[in-house]
Amino acid sequence: MKRIISIIMVTLLTVVSALANIAEGVSGDCKWVIDNDGNLTIYSESDEDAVLGTWVGDSAPWSNYRESITTVAFTSPVVAKTCTNMFKGCKNLNAVYLDNLYTNDVTDMSFMFAGCASLEVIEFSMSDDMSATSRDNFLTDNVTNMASMFEGCKSLQSFYLQNLNVHSVTDFSDMFAGCSSLENMDLTGLAVNKNANDSSLTAINSIESN
């Protein structure tokens, strides 16, 4: 009888835990959870950097729940091998915190935030003066493709990410296409052509050609 009660309790706890989240899963060495408020948390229980699994096309591990996601945070060091389509189509995503996302080996960031129409906040790990010189996680040294990376992010007003090494990038096409609210950018070291349709874009600071 005690064994039956114990089994029932474990089952109930499992069901309650599952109901507490919209979705959860495993990708590579990492776990991901979307809670009932739409907060997507990506993490590892290991003390060492965990490698996030790879995917084909726009089938990121959480893509079936993209419309439920409101924030994204990496709460422990996570190493990505690709960022293409990572949060594509997360139309209700408001804020992304990338402090623990390591992109040293990433070559493709195309469509990473494409279609994130509600995105207003993108925070990277950087020093207090908004310079990325001390940043050691969000690196772009090996990235070759940034096409449509922020396409359709129509709520994004300011973008500050300085001192990126983008010398390997060969495709910046439509990187900020449709960013109709974007007024200020500081992308020192990054060559960007102002999209004719982005009529609100009035100040691009310290843009240099490669």
Short mmCIF file of C-alpha atoms in Angstrom, two decimals:
data_model
loop_
_atom_site.label_atom_id
_atom_site.label_comp_id
_atom_site.label_asym_id
_atom_site.label_seq_id
_atom_site.Cartn_x
_atom_site.Cartn_y
_atom_site.Cartn_z
CA MET A 1 0.00 0.00 0.00
CA LYS A 2 2.80 2.43 0.90
CA ARG A 3 4.52 1.60 -2.38
CA ILE A 4 1.35 2.38 -4.34
CA ILE A 5 0.93 5.70 -2.52
CA SER A 6 4.58 6.54 -3.20
CA ILE A 7 4.17 5.81 -6.91
CA ILE A 8 1.03 7.95 -7.04
CA MET A 9 2.81 10.85 -5.30
CA VAL A 10 5.78 10.69 -7.69
CA THR A 11 3.39 10.63 -10.65
CA LEU A 12 1.45 13.61 -9.31
CA LEU A 13 4.64 15.58 -8.72
CA THR A 14 5.79 14.83 -12.26
CA VAL A 15 2.46 15.98 -13.69
CA VAL A 16 2.44 19.17 -11.58
CA SER A 17 6.02 19.95 -12.64
CA ALA A 18 5.12 19.47 -16.29
CA LEU A 19 2.05 21.71 -15.97
CA ALA A 20 4.23 24.45 -14.46
CA ASN A 21 6.02 24.92 -17.78
CA ILE A 22 4.88 25.46 -21.34
CA ALA A 23 7.65 23.20 -22.63
CA GLU A 24 11.06 21.83 -21.78
CA GLY A 25 13.68 19.68 -23.40
CA VAL A 26 17.32 18.77 -23.91
CA SER A 27 19.64 19.98 -26.67
CA GLY A 28 23.16 18.66 -26.71
CA ASP A 29 24.60 19.12 -23.22
CA CYS A 30 22.00 21.74 -22.35
CA LYS A 31 18.50 21.89 -20.96
CA TRP A 32 15.87 24.43 -21.92
CA VAL A 33 12.63 25.40 -20.24
CA ILE A 34 9.82 27.76 -21.19
CA ASP A 35 7.84 28.66 -18.09
CA ASN A 36 4.22 29.74 -18.00
CA ASP A 37 5.24 33.39 -18.38
CA GLY A 38 7.06 32.60 -21.61
CA ASN A 39 10.58 32.91 -20.18
CA LEU A 40 12.95 30.65 -22.11
CA THR A 41 15.91 29.59 -19.97
CA ILE A 42 18.83 27.69 -21.50
CA TYR A 43 21.35 26.19 -19.12
CA SER A 44 23.50 23.27 -18.07
CA GLU A 45 23.82 21.61 -14.70
CA SER A 46 27.50 20.96 -15.41
CA ASP A 47 30.25 23.21 -14.04
CA GLU A 48 31.93 23.20 -17.45
CA ASP A 49 30.80 24.94 -20.62
CA ALA A 50 28.02 22.91 -22.21
CA VAL A 51 27.59 22.59 -25.97
CA LEU A 52 24.16 23.38 -27.38
CA GLY A 53 22.92 20.90 -29.98
CA THR A 54 22.79 21.92 -33.64
CA TRP A 55 19.75 21.97 -35.92
CA VAL A 56 18.82 22.21 -39.57
CA GLY A 57 16.98 25.22 -40.98
CA ASP A 58 14.67 26.98 -38.53
CA SER A 59 14.06 23.89 -36.39
CA ALA A 60 15.69 25.19 -33.20
CA PRO A 61 14.79 22.98 -30.20
CA TRP A 62 12.11 25.43 -28.98
CA SER A 63 10.80 26.48 -32.41
CA ASN A 64 7.43 24.76 -31.95
CA TYR A 65 6.77 27.14 -29.06
CA ARG A 66 8.24 30.29 -30.61
CA GLU A 67 5.07 32.34 -30.24
CA SER A 68 4.98 31.65 -26.48
CA ILE A 69 8.49 32.99 -25.80
CA THR A 70 8.69 36.45 -24.20
CA THR A 71 12.27 36.52 -22.82
CA VAL A 72 15.43 34.50 -23.34
CA ALA A 73 18.28 34.01 -20.86
CA PHE A 74 21.33 31.77 -20.74
CA THR A 75 21.83 31.20 -17.02
CA SER A 76 25.06 29.20 -17.29
CA PRO A 77 27.84 29.07 -19.90
CA VAL A 78 26.48 27.63 -23.15
CA VAL A 79 28.60 27.08 -26.26
CA ALA A 80 26.74 27.41 -29.55
CA LYS A 81 27.89 25.89 -32.83
CA THR A 82 25.28 27.72 -34.90
CA CYS A 83 22.95 30.67 -34.32
CA THR A 84 21.05 30.59 -37.60
CA ASN A 85 17.29 30.93 -37.07
CA MET A 86 17.87 30.57 -33.33
CA PHE A 87 14.92 32.76 -32.33
CA LYS A 88 13.37 33.34 -35.74
CA GLY A 89 9.65 34.02 -35.61
CA CYS A 90 9.49 34.63 -31.85
CA LYS A 91 7.09 37.50 -32.47
CA ASN A 92 6.32 38.05 -28.78
CA LEU A 93 9.95 38.01 -27.66
CA ASN A 94 10.68 41.25 -25.81
CA ALA A 95 14.14 40.83 -24.23
CA VAL A 96 17.20 38.65 -24.79
CA TYR A 97 20.09 38.28 -22.35
CA LEU A 98 23.17 36.73 -23.98
CA ASP A 99 25.74 37.08 -21.18
CA ASN A 100 26.47 33.34 -21.09
CA LEU A 101 26.15 32.50 -24.78
CA TYR A 102 29.56 31.64 -26.24
CA THR A 103 29.79 31.94 -30.03
CA ASN A 104 33.51 31.46 -30.65
CA ASP A 105 32.94 28.67 -33.18
CA VAL A 106 29.79 30.03 -34.82
CA THR A 107 29.95 30.76 -38.56
CA ASP A 108 26.27 31.45 -39.26
CA MET A 109 24.10 34.05 -37.47
CA SER A 110 21.66 34.57 -40.33
CA PHE A 111 18.02 35.10 -39.33
CA MET A 112 19.00 34.79 -35.66
CA PHE A 113 16.31 37.27 -34.55
CA ALA A 114 14.34 37.57 -37.78
CA GLY A 115 10.66 38.24 -37.24
CA CYS A 116 11.06 39.17 -33.56
CA ALA A 117 8.64 42.06 -33.97
CA SER A 118 8.37 42.82 -30.22
CA LEU A 119 12.10 42.68 -29.45
CA GLU A 120 13.24 45.80 -27.57
CA VAL A 121 16.16 44.66 -25.40
CA ILE A 122 19.31 42.77 -26.42
CA GLU A 123 21.91 42.64 -23.65
CA PHE A 124 25.41 41.32 -24.14
CA SER A 125 28.16 40.89 -21.58
CA MET A 126 30.21 44.05 -21.86
CA SER A 127 31.84 46.73 -19.76
CA ASP A 128 29.97 49.65 -18.18
CA ASP A 129 30.94 52.05 -20.95
CA MET A 130 29.05 49.88 -23.49
CA SER A 131 32.33 48.82 -25.10
CA ALA A 132 32.66 45.17 -25.99
CA THR A 133 36.43 45.13 -25.54
CA SER A 134 36.15 43.12 -22.31
CA ARG A 135 33.53 40.76 -23.70
CA ASP A 136 34.74 37.19 -24.14
CA ASN A 137 31.54 35.35 -24.90
CA PHE A 138 29.64 36.82 -27.86
CA LEU A 139 32.43 36.65 -30.44
CA THR A 140 31.99 36.90 -34.19
CA ASP A 141 35.52 36.23 -35.40
CA ASN A 142 34.48 33.17 -37.43
CA VAL A 143 31.04 34.35 -38.55
CA THR A 144 30.61 34.56 -42.33
CA ASN A 145 26.86 35.09 -42.59
CA MET A 146 24.79 37.78 -40.83
CA ALA A 147 22.10 38.04 -43.48
CA SER A 148 18.69 39.09 -42.11
CA MET A 149 20.01 38.72 -38.57
CA PHE A 150 17.58 41.35 -37.22
CA GLU A 151 15.14 41.53 -40.13
CA GLY A 152 11.68 42.53 -39.01
CA CYS A 153 12.69 43.64 -35.50
CA LYS A 154 10.39 46.63 -35.81
CA SER A 155 10.35 47.43 -32.06
CA LEU A 156 14.15 47.69 -31.74
CA GLN A 157 15.08 51.36 -31.24
CA SER A 158 18.76 51.28 -30.27
CA PHE A 159 21.54 48.81 -30.88
CA TYR A 160 24.97 49.02 -29.25
CA LEU A 161 27.61 46.41 -29.96
CA GLN A 162 31.08 47.79 -30.49
CA ASN A 163 34.44 46.41 -31.55
CA LEU A 164 33.18 43.28 -33.26
CA ASN A 165 35.57 41.39 -35.49
CA VAL A 166 33.50 40.92 -38.63
CA HIS A 167 36.31 40.57 -41.13
CA SER A 168 35.13 37.07 -42.07
CA VAL A 169 31.55 38.14 -42.76
CA THR A 170 30.69 38.04 -46.46
CA ASP A 171 26.93 38.56 -46.23
CA PHE A 172 25.29 41.47 -44.37
CA SER A 173 22.26 41.54 -46.70
CA ASP A 174 19.02 42.75 -45.09
CA MET A 175 20.67 42.60 -41.68
CA PHE A 176 18.39 45.36 -40.33
CA ALA A 177 15.67 45.29 -42.99
CA GLY A 178 12.28 46.23 -41.62
CA CYS A 179 13.72 47.69 -38.39
CA SER A 180 11.42 50.67 -38.77
CA SER A 181 11.91 52.00 -35.20
CA LEU A 182 15.70 51.78 -35.18
CA GLU A 183 17.12 55.26 -34.61
CA ASN A 184 20.61 54.74 -33.18
CA MET A 185 23.27 52.12 -33.77
CA ASP A 186 26.85 51.85 -32.63
CA LEU A 187 28.49 49.05 -34.56
CA THR A 188 32.12 50.13 -34.59
CA GLY A 189 34.04 48.08 -37.11
CA LEU A 190 30.96 46.87 -38.93
CA ALA A 191 30.04 48.01 -42.44
CA VAL A 192 26.28 48.48 -42.75
CA ASN A 193 24.28 50.08 -45.53
CA LYS A 194 21.23 52.03 -44.42
CA ASN A 195 18.12 50.28 -45.70
CA ALA A 196 16.00 52.71 -47.66
CA ASN A 197 12.86 51.37 -45.99
CA ASP A 198 14.16 52.01 -42.47
CA SER A 199 13.10 55.64 -42.48
CA SER A 200 13.56 56.12 -38.71
CA LEU A 201 17.26 55.29 -38.84
CA THR A 202 18.88 58.69 -38.32
CA ALA A 203 22.17 58.08 -36.49
CA ILE A 204 24.73 55.38 -37.17
CA ASN A 205 27.78 55.92 -35.01
CA SER A 206 31.36 54.94 -35.83
CA ILE A 207 30.62 52.71 -38.79
CA GLU A 208 33.82 51.69 -40.49
CA SER A 209 34.48 49.68 -43.62
CA ASN A 210 36.44 46.42 -43.44
#
